[in-house]
Amino acid sequence: ATKDSAFGTNGKTTITFQDGFNTTQNIVMQPDAKILLVGYSHSLPSLVNDFNIARFQSNGTLDLSFNMDGKISTTFDSSNDESTVLLLQPDNKFLAIGTKRNRWENNYLVKDLALSRYNNDGSPDHTFGASGKVVSAFGANLNTPTNAVLQLDGKIVVSNSYYTQGANVYTYELIRYTN
């Protein structure tokens, strides 16, 4: 296999959300061959992360019809958010799924599950949760969503692993959300 020189610049494309730390966690191909990436970033010296989503044309250029510049940054009230899973729905809406870290409980830092849903143009889907966002708090746990699927009825199933602080126990779970 060789690099496809017709993609991006000499076979690769890059994007920076913030000067500092930028990471990609998941990728999804839309039916129209556009490419969605999800991840998170923070500027330096800050360690405060934001959910990030970028959309590229099939040739590797940013899709400027997506949020007018090809990318979205979303913050929850924690200002320390990490999106790790991307789920495309049949109606071309999509979900970014990850965590928000914002509170201490019994001397332990808590990472709650966080979901944000967007319309195909990158705007928040205000019919989902509160202004397009849902947060699920499960006690003093460090949650790590690993994957998500849509059931035929539109319900969202998220696989999650969590570490119960203080008990030194790792647990795996499935969480189902209504559409």
Coordinates of N, CA and C in Angstrom, one line a residue:
A1 N 0.8 -1.2 0.0 CA 0.0 0.0 0.0 C 0.9 1.2 0.0
T2 N 0.4 2.3 -0.7 CA 1.1 3.5 -0.7 C 0.2 4.7 -0.4
K3 N 0.7 5.8 0.0 CA -0.1 7.0 0.3 C -0.8 7.4 -1.0
D4 N -2.1 7.8 -0.8 CA -2.9 8.3 -1.9 C -2.6 9.8 -2.0
S5 N -1.8 10.2 -3.0 CA -1.4 11.6 -3.1 C -2.6 12.5 -3.5
A6 N -3.7 12.0 -3.9 CA -4.9 12.8 -4.2 C -5.7 13.2 -2.9
F7 N -5.3 12.6 -1.8 CA -6.0 12.9 -0.5 C -5.2 14.0 0.3
G8 N -5.8 15.1 0.7 CA -5.1 16.1 1.4 C -3.9 16.6 0.7
T9 N -2.8 16.7 1.4 CA -1.5 17.1 0.8 C -0.6 16.0 0.8
N10 N -0.3 15.4 -0.3 CA 0.6 14.3 -0.4 C 0.1 13.1 0.4
G11 N -1.2 12.9 0.5 CA -1.7 11.7 1.1 C -2.1 11.9 2.6
K12 N -2.0 13.1 3.1 CA -2.4 13.3 4.5 C -3.0 14.7 4.7
T13 N -3.8 14.8 5.8 CA -4.4 16.0 6.2 C -4.3 16.2 7.7
T14 N -4.2 17.4 8.1 CA -4.1 17.7 9.6 C -5.0 18.7 10.0
I15 N -5.4 18.8 11.2 CA -6.2 19.8 11.8 C -5.8 20.1 13.2
T16 N -5.8 21.4 13.6 CA -5.5 21.8 14.9 C -6.6 22.6 15.5
F17 N -7.1 22.1 16.6 CA -8.2 22.9 17.3 C -7.6 23.9 18.2
Q18 N -6.6 23.6 19.0 CA -6.0 24.5 19.9 C -4.5 24.4 19.8
D19 N -3.7 25.5 20.0 CA -2.3 25.3 20.1 C -2.0 24.6 21.4
G20 N -1.4 23.4 21.2 CA -1.1 22.6 22.4 C -1.4 21.1 22.1
F21 N -2.3 20.5 22.8 CA -2.6 19.1 22.8 C -3.9 18.9 21.9
N22 N -3.8 18.1 20.9 CA -5.0 17.7 20.0 C -4.9 16.2 19.8
T23 N -6.0 15.5 20.0 CA -6.0 14.1 19.8 C -7.3 13.7 19.1
T24 N -7.2 12.7 18.2 CA -8.3 12.0 17.6 C -8.6 10.7 18.2
Q25 N -9.9 10.4 18.5 CA -10.2 9.2 19.2 C -11.0 8.2 18.3
N26 N -11.8 8.8 17.4 CA -12.7 7.9 16.6 C -13.0 8.5 15.3
I27 N -13.3 7.7 14.3 CA -13.6 8.2 12.9 C -14.8 7.4 12.4
V28 N -15.6 8.2 11.6 CA -16.8 7.6 11.0 C -16.9 8.1 9.5
M29 N -17.2 7.2 8.6 CA -17.5 7.6 7.2 C -19.0 7.8 7.0
Q30 N -19.4 9.0 6.5 CA -20.8 9.2 6.3 C -21.2 8.6 4.9
P31 N -22.5 8.3 4.7 CA -22.9 7.7 3.4 C -22.4 8.5 2.2
D32 N -22.3 9.8 2.3 CA -21.9 10.7 1.2 C -20.3 10.8 1.1
A33 N -19.6 9.9 1.8 CA -18.1 9.8 1.8 C -17.4 10.9 2.5
K34 N -18.2 11.7 3.3 CA -17.5 12.7 4.1 C -17.0 12.0 5.4
I35 N -15.9 12.5 6.0 CA -15.3 11.8 7.0 C -15.4 12.6 8.3
L36 N -15.9 12.0 9.4 CA -16.1 12.7 10.7 C -15.0 12.2 11.6
L37 N -14.4 13.1 12.3 CA -13.4 12.7 13.4 C -13.9 13.3 14.7
V38 N -13.7 12.6 15.8 CA -14.0 13.1 17.1 C -12.7 12.9 18.0
G39 N -12.6 13.8 18.9 CA -11.4 13.8 19.8 C -11.6 14.9 20.8
Y40 N -10.4 15.4 21.4 CA -10.4 16.5 22.3 C -9.1 17.2 22.3
S41 N -9.1 18.4 22.8 CA -7.9 19.2 22.8 C -7.8 20.1 24.0
H42 N -6.6 20.6 24.3 CA -6.5 21.7 25.2 C -5.3 22.6 24.8
S43 N -5.3 23.8 25.2 CA -4.2 24.7 24.9 C -3.1 24.5 26.0
L44 N -1.9 24.9 25.7 CA -0.9 24.8 26.7 C -0.7 26.2 27.4
P45 N -0.5 26.3 28.6 CA -0.3 25.2 29.6 C -1.5 24.6 30.2
S46 N -2.7 25.0 29.8 CA -3.9 24.5 30.3 C -4.1 23.0 30.1
L47 N -4.8 22.4 31.0 CA -5.2 21.0 30.9 C -6.7 20.8 30.8
V48 N -7.4 21.8 30.3 CA -8.8 21.8 30.2 C -9.2 21.5 28.8
N49 N -9.8 20.3 28.7 CA -10.2 19.7 27.4 C -11.6 20.1 26.9
D50 N -11.7 20.2 25.6 CA -13.0 20.4 24.9 C -13.3 19.2 24.0
F51 N -14.6 18.8 23.8 CA -15.0 17.9 22.8 C -14.7 18.6 21.5
N52 N -14.2 17.8 20.5 CA -13.9 18.3 19.2 C -14.4 17.4 18.1
I53 N -15.0 18.0 17.1 CA -15.4 17.2 15.9 C -15.0 17.9 14.7
A54 N -14.5 17.2 13.7 CA -14.1 17.8 12.4 C -14.7 17.0 11.3
R55 N -15.1 17.6 10.2 CA -15.6 16.9 9.0 C -14.8 17.3 7.8
F56 N -14.4 16.2 7.1 CA -13.6 16.4 5.9 C -14.3 15.9 4.7
Q57 N -14.1 16.5 3.5 CA -14.5 16.0 2.2 C -13.8 14.7 2.0
S58 N -14.3 13.9 1.0 CA -13.6 12.6 0.7 C -12.2 12.8 0.2
N59 N -11.8 14.0 -0.3 CA -10.5 14.3 -0.8 C -9.5 14.8 0.3
G60 N -10.0 14.9 1.6 CA -9.2 15.2 2.7 C -9.1 16.7 3.0
T61 N -10.0 17.5 2.4 CA -10.1 19.0 2.7 C -11.2 19.2 3.7
L62 N -11.0 20.2 4.6 CA -12.1 20.4 5.5 C -13.4 20.8 4.8
D63 N -14.5 20.3 5.3 CA -15.8 20.5 4.8 C -16.3 21.8 5.4
L64 N -16.2 22.9 4.6 CA -16.6 24.3 5.1 C -18.1 24.5 5.3
S65 N -18.9 23.5 4.8 CA -20.3 23.6 5.0 C -20.7 23.1 6.4
F66 N -19.7 22.5 7.1 CA -19.9 22.0 8.4 C -19.5 23.0 9.4
N67 N -20.5 23.6 10.1 CA -20.3 24.7 11.1 C -19.5 25.8 10.5
M68 N -19.5 26.0 9.2 CA -18.9 27.1 8.5 C -17.4 27.1 8.4
D69 N -16.7 26.2 9.2 CA -15.2 26.1 9.1 C -14.7 24.7 9.2
G70 N -15.7 23.7 9.2 CA -15.3 22.3 9.2 C -15.0 21.7 10.6
K71 N -15.2 22.5 11.6 CA -15.0 21.9 13.0 C -15.9 22.5 14.0
I72 N -16.0 21.7 15.1 CA -16.8 22.1 16.3 C -16.1 21.8 17.5
S73 N -16.2 22.7 18.5 CA -15.7 22.5 19.9 C -16.9 22.6 20.8
T74 N -17.1 21.7 21.7 CA -18.2 21.7 22.6 C -17.7 21.6 24.0
T75 N -18.2 22.4 24.9 CA -17.8 22.2 26.3 C -19.1 22.0 27.1
F76 N -18.9 21.2 28.1 CA -20.0 20.9 29.1 C -19.7 21.9 30.3
D77 N -20.4 21.8 31.3 CA -20.1 22.7 32.4 C -18.9 22.5 33.2
S78 N -18.2 21.4 32.9 CA -17.0 21.0 33.6 C -15.7 21.7 33.0
S79 N -15.8 22.1 31.8 CA -14.6 22.7 31.1 C -13.5 21.7 31.0
N80 N -13.7 20.4 31.2 CA -12.7 19.4 31.0 C -13.3 18.1 30.5
D81 N -13.5 18.1 29.2 CA -14.3 17.2 28.5 C -13.5 16.4 27.5
E82 N -13.8 15.1 27.4 CA -13.0 14.2 26.4 C -14.0 13.4 25.6
S83 N -14.1 13.6 24.3 CA -15.0 12.8 23.5 C -14.1 11.7 22.9
T84 N -14.7 10.5 23.0 CA -13.9 9.3 22.5 C -14.6 8.4 21.5
V85 N -15.9 8.6 21.4 CA -16.8 7.7 20.6 C -17.6 8.6 19.7
L86 N -17.8 8.2 18.4 CA -18.6 8.9 17.5 C -19.6 7.9 16.9
L87 N -20.9 8.3 16.9 CA -22.0 7.4 16.4 C -22.8 8.2 15.4
L88 N -22.8 7.7 14.1 CA -23.6 8.2 13.1 C -25.0 7.6 13.1
Q89 N -26.1 8.4 13.0 CA -27.4 7.9 13.0 C -27.9 7.9 11.5
P90 N -28.9 7.1 11.2 CA -29.4 7.0 9.8 C -29.9 8.3 9.3
D91 N -30.4 9.2 10.1 CA -30.9 10.5 9.7 C -29.7 11.5 9.5
N92 N -28.5 11.1 9.6 CA -27.2 11.9 9.4 C -27.0 12.8 10.6
K93 N -27.7 12.7 11.7 CA -27.3 13.3 12.9 C -26.2 12.4 13.5
F94 N -25.4 13.0 14.4 CA -24.4 12.2 15.0 C -24.2 12.5 16.4
L95 N -23.7 11.6 17.2 CA -23.4 11.7 18.6 C -21.9 11.7 18.9
A96 N -21.5 12.6 19.7 CA -20.1 12.5 20.3 C -20.3 12.0 21.7
I97 N -19.6 11.0 22.1 CA -19.8 10.4 23.5 C -18.4 10.4 24.2
G98 N -18.5 10.8 25.4 CA -17.2 10.8 26.2 C -17.5 11.1 27.6
T99 N -16.6 11.9 28.2 CA -16.8 12.2 29.7 C -16.6 13.6 29.9
K100 N -17.1 14.0 31.1 CA -16.8 15.4 31.6 C -16.3 15.2 33.1
R101 N -15.2 15.9 33.4 CA -14.7 15.7 34.8 C -14.8 17.1 35.5
N102 N -15.6 17.1 36.5 CA -15.8 18.4 37.1 C -16.1 18.4 38.6
R103 N -16.2 17.2 39.3 CA -16.5 17.3 40.7 C -15.7 16.3 41.5
W104 N -15.6 16.6 42.7 CA -15.0 15.7 43.7 C -16.1 15.1 44.5
E105 N -16.0 13.8 44.7 CA -17.0 13.1 45.6 C -16.3 12.2 46.5
N106 N -16.5 12.4 47.8 CA -15.7 11.6 48.8 C -14.2 11.6 48.5
N107 N -13.7 12.7 48.2 CA -12.2 12.9 47.9 C -11.8 12.2 46.6
Y108 N -12.7 11.9 45.7 CA -12.4 11.2 44.5 C -12.9 12.1 43.3
L109 N -12.1 12.2 42.2 CA -12.5 12.9 41.0 C -13.5 12.0 40.3
V110 N -14.5 12.6 39.8 CA -15.6 11.9 39.1 C -15.6 12.2 37.6
K111 N -15.6 11.2 36.7 CA -15.8 11.4 35.3 C -17.1 10.9 34.9
D112 N -18.1 11.8 34.6 CA -19.4 11.4 34.2 C -19.5 11.2 32.7
L113 N -20.4 10.4 32.3 CA -20.6 10.2 30.9 C -21.3 11.4 30.3
A114 N -20.8 11.8 29.1 CA -21.4 13.0 28.4 C -21.6 12.7 27.0
L115 N -22.8 13.1 26.5 CA -23.2 12.8 25.1 C -23.6 14.2 24.5
S116 N -23.3 14.4 23.3 CA -23.8 15.6 22.6 C -24.2 15.2 21.2
R117 N -25.4 15.7 20.7 CA -25.8 15.3 19.4 C -25.9 16.5 18.5
Y118 N -25.6 16.3 17.3 CA -25.5 17.4 16.3 C -26.3 17.0 15.1
N119 N -26.8 18.1 14.4 CA -27.4 17.9 13.1 C -26.3 17.8 12.0
N120 N -26.7 17.4 10.8 CA -25.7 17.1 9.8 C -24.8 18.3 9.5
D121 N -25.4 19.5 9.7 CA -24.6 20.8 9.4 C -23.6 21.2 10.5
G122 N -23.6 20.4 11.6 CA -22.8 20.7 12.8 C -23.4 21.5 13.9
S123 N -24.6 21.9 13.7 CA -25.3 22.6 14.7 C -25.8 21.7 15.8
P124 N -25.9 22.1 17.1 CA -26.4 21.2 18.1 C -27.9 20.8 17.9
D125 N -28.2 19.6 18.2 CA -29.6 19.1 18.0 C -30.3 19.4 19.3
H126 N -31.1 20.5 19.3 CA -31.7 20.9 20.6 C -32.9 20.0 21.0
T127 N -33.2 19.0 20.2 CA -34.3 18.0 20.6 C -33.7 16.9 21.4
F128 N -32.4 16.9 21.6 CA -31.7 15.8 22.4 C -31.2 16.4 23.7
G129 N -31.7 15.9 24.8 CA -31.3 16.4 26.2 C -31.6 17.8 26.4
A130 N -30.6 18.5 27.0 CA -30.7 20.0 27.2 C -29.7 20.6 26.2
S131 N -30.3 21.3 25.2 CA -29.6 22.0 24.2 C -28.6 21.1 23.5
G132 N -29.0 19.8 23.3 CA -28.2 18.9 22.5 C -27.2 18.1 23.4
K133 N -27.3 18.2 24.7 CA -26.3 17.5 25.6 C -27.0 16.7 26.7
V134 N -26.4 15.6 27.0 CA -26.9 14.7 28.1 C -25.7 14.3 29.0
V135 N -25.8 14.4 30.3 CA -24.8 14.0 31.2 C -25.4 12.9 32.1
S136 N -24.7 11.8 32.3 CA -25.1 10.8 33.2 C -24.1 10.6 34.4
A137 N -24.6 10.9 35.6 CA -23.7 10.8 36.8 C -23.9 9.4 37.4
F138 N -22.9 8.7 37.6 CA -23.0 7.3 38.2 C -22.2 7.2 39.5
G139 N -22.1 8.2 40.3 CA -21.4 8.2 41.6 C -19.9 8.4 41.4
A140 N -19.1 8.0 42.3 CA -17.7 8.4 42.3 C -16.9 7.4 41.4
N141 N -17.2 7.5 40.2 CA -16.5 6.5 39.2 C -15.8 7.3 38.1
L142 N -14.7 6.6 37.6 CA -14.0 7.1 36.4 C -14.5 6.4 35.2
N143 N -15.5 6.9 34.5 CA -16.1 6.3 33.4 C -15.3 6.4 32.1
T144 N -15.3 5.4 31.3 CA -14.6 5.4 30.0 C -15.5 4.7 29.0
P145 N -16.3 5.5 28.2 CA -17.1 4.9 27.1 C -16.2 4.4 26.0
T146 N -16.5 3.2 25.6 CA -15.6 2.6 24.6 C -16.2 2.3 23.2
N147 N -17.6 2.3 23.2 CA -18.2 2.1 21.9 C -19.7 2.4 22.0
A148 N -20.4 2.5 20.9 CA -21.8 2.8 21.0 C -22.5 2.3 19.7
V149 N -23.7 1.8 19.8 CA -24.5 1.4 18.7 C -25.9 1.9 18.8
L150 N -26.6 1.9 17.6 CA -28.0 2.3 17.6 C -28.8 1.0 17.5
Q151 N -29.8 0.8 18.3 CA -30.8 -0.3 18.1 C -31.7 0.1 16.9
L152 N -32.4 -0.9 16.4 CA -33.3 -0.6 15.3 C -34.4 0.4 15.7
D153 N -34.8 0.4 17.0 CA -35.8 1.4 17.4 C -35.2 2.8 17.7
G154 N -33.9 3.0 17.4 CA -33.3 4.3 17.6 C -32.7 4.5 19.0
K155 N -32.9 3.6 19.9 CA -32.3 3.7 21.2 C -30.7 3.6 21.1
I156 N -30.0 4.3 21.9 CA -28.6 4.4 21.9 C -28.0 3.5 23.0
V157 N -27.1 2.5 22.7 CA -26.5 1.7 23.6 C -25.0 2.0 23.7
V158 N -24.5 2.3 24.9 CA -23.1 2.7 25.1 C -22.4 1.7 25.9
S159 N -21.3 1.2 25.5 CA -20.5 0.3 26.3 C -19.6 1.2 27.1
N160 N -19.4 0.9 28.4 CA -18.6 1.7 29.3 C -17.9 0.9 30.3
S161 N -16.7 1.3 30.6 CA -16.0 0.7 31.7 C -15.8 1.7 32.8
Y162 N -15.9 1.3 34.0 CA -15.6 2.3 35.0 C -14.9 1.7 36.2
Y163 N -14.1 2.6 36.8 CA -13.3 2.3 37.9 C -13.9 2.9 39.2
T164 N -14.3 2.1 40.1 CA -14.9 2.6 41.4 C -13.7 3.0 42.3
Q165 N -13.6 4.3 42.5 CA -12.5 4.7 43.3 C -12.6 4.3 44.7
G166 N -11.6 4.0 45.4 CA -11.6 3.6 46.8 C -11.8 2.1 46.9
A167 N -12.6 1.5 46.0 CA -12.8 0.1 46.1 C -11.9 -0.7 45.2
N168 N -11.1 0.0 44.3 CA -10.2 -0.6 43.4 C -10.8 -1.7 42.5
V169 N -12.0 -1.4 42.0 CA -12.8 -2.3 41.2 C -13.1 -1.8 39.8
Y170 N -12.8 -2.5 38.8 CA -13.2 -2.2 37.4 C -14.4 -3.0 37.0
T171 N -15.4 -2.3 36.4 CA -16.6 -2.9 36.0 C -16.9 -2.5 34.6
Y172 N -17.6 -3.4 33.8 CA -18.0 -3.1 32.5 C -19.5 -3.1 32.5
E173 N -20.1 -2.1 31.7 CA -21.5 -2.0 31.7 C -22.0 -1.6 30.3
L174 N -23.3 -1.8 30.1 CA -24.0 -1.2 28.9 C -25.1 -0.3 29.5
I175 N -25.2 0.9 28.8 CA -26.1 1.9 29.2 C -27.0 2.2 28.0
R176 N -28.3 2.3 28.2 CA -29.1 2.5 27.0 C -29.8 3.9 27.3
Y177 N -29.9 4.7 26.2 CA -30.5 6.0 26.2 C -31.6 5.9 25.2
T178 N -32.7 6.7 25.5 CA -33.7 6.9 24.5 C -33.2 7.9 23.5
N179 N -33.8 7.9 22.3 CA -33.4 8.8 21.2 C -33.9 10.1 21.5

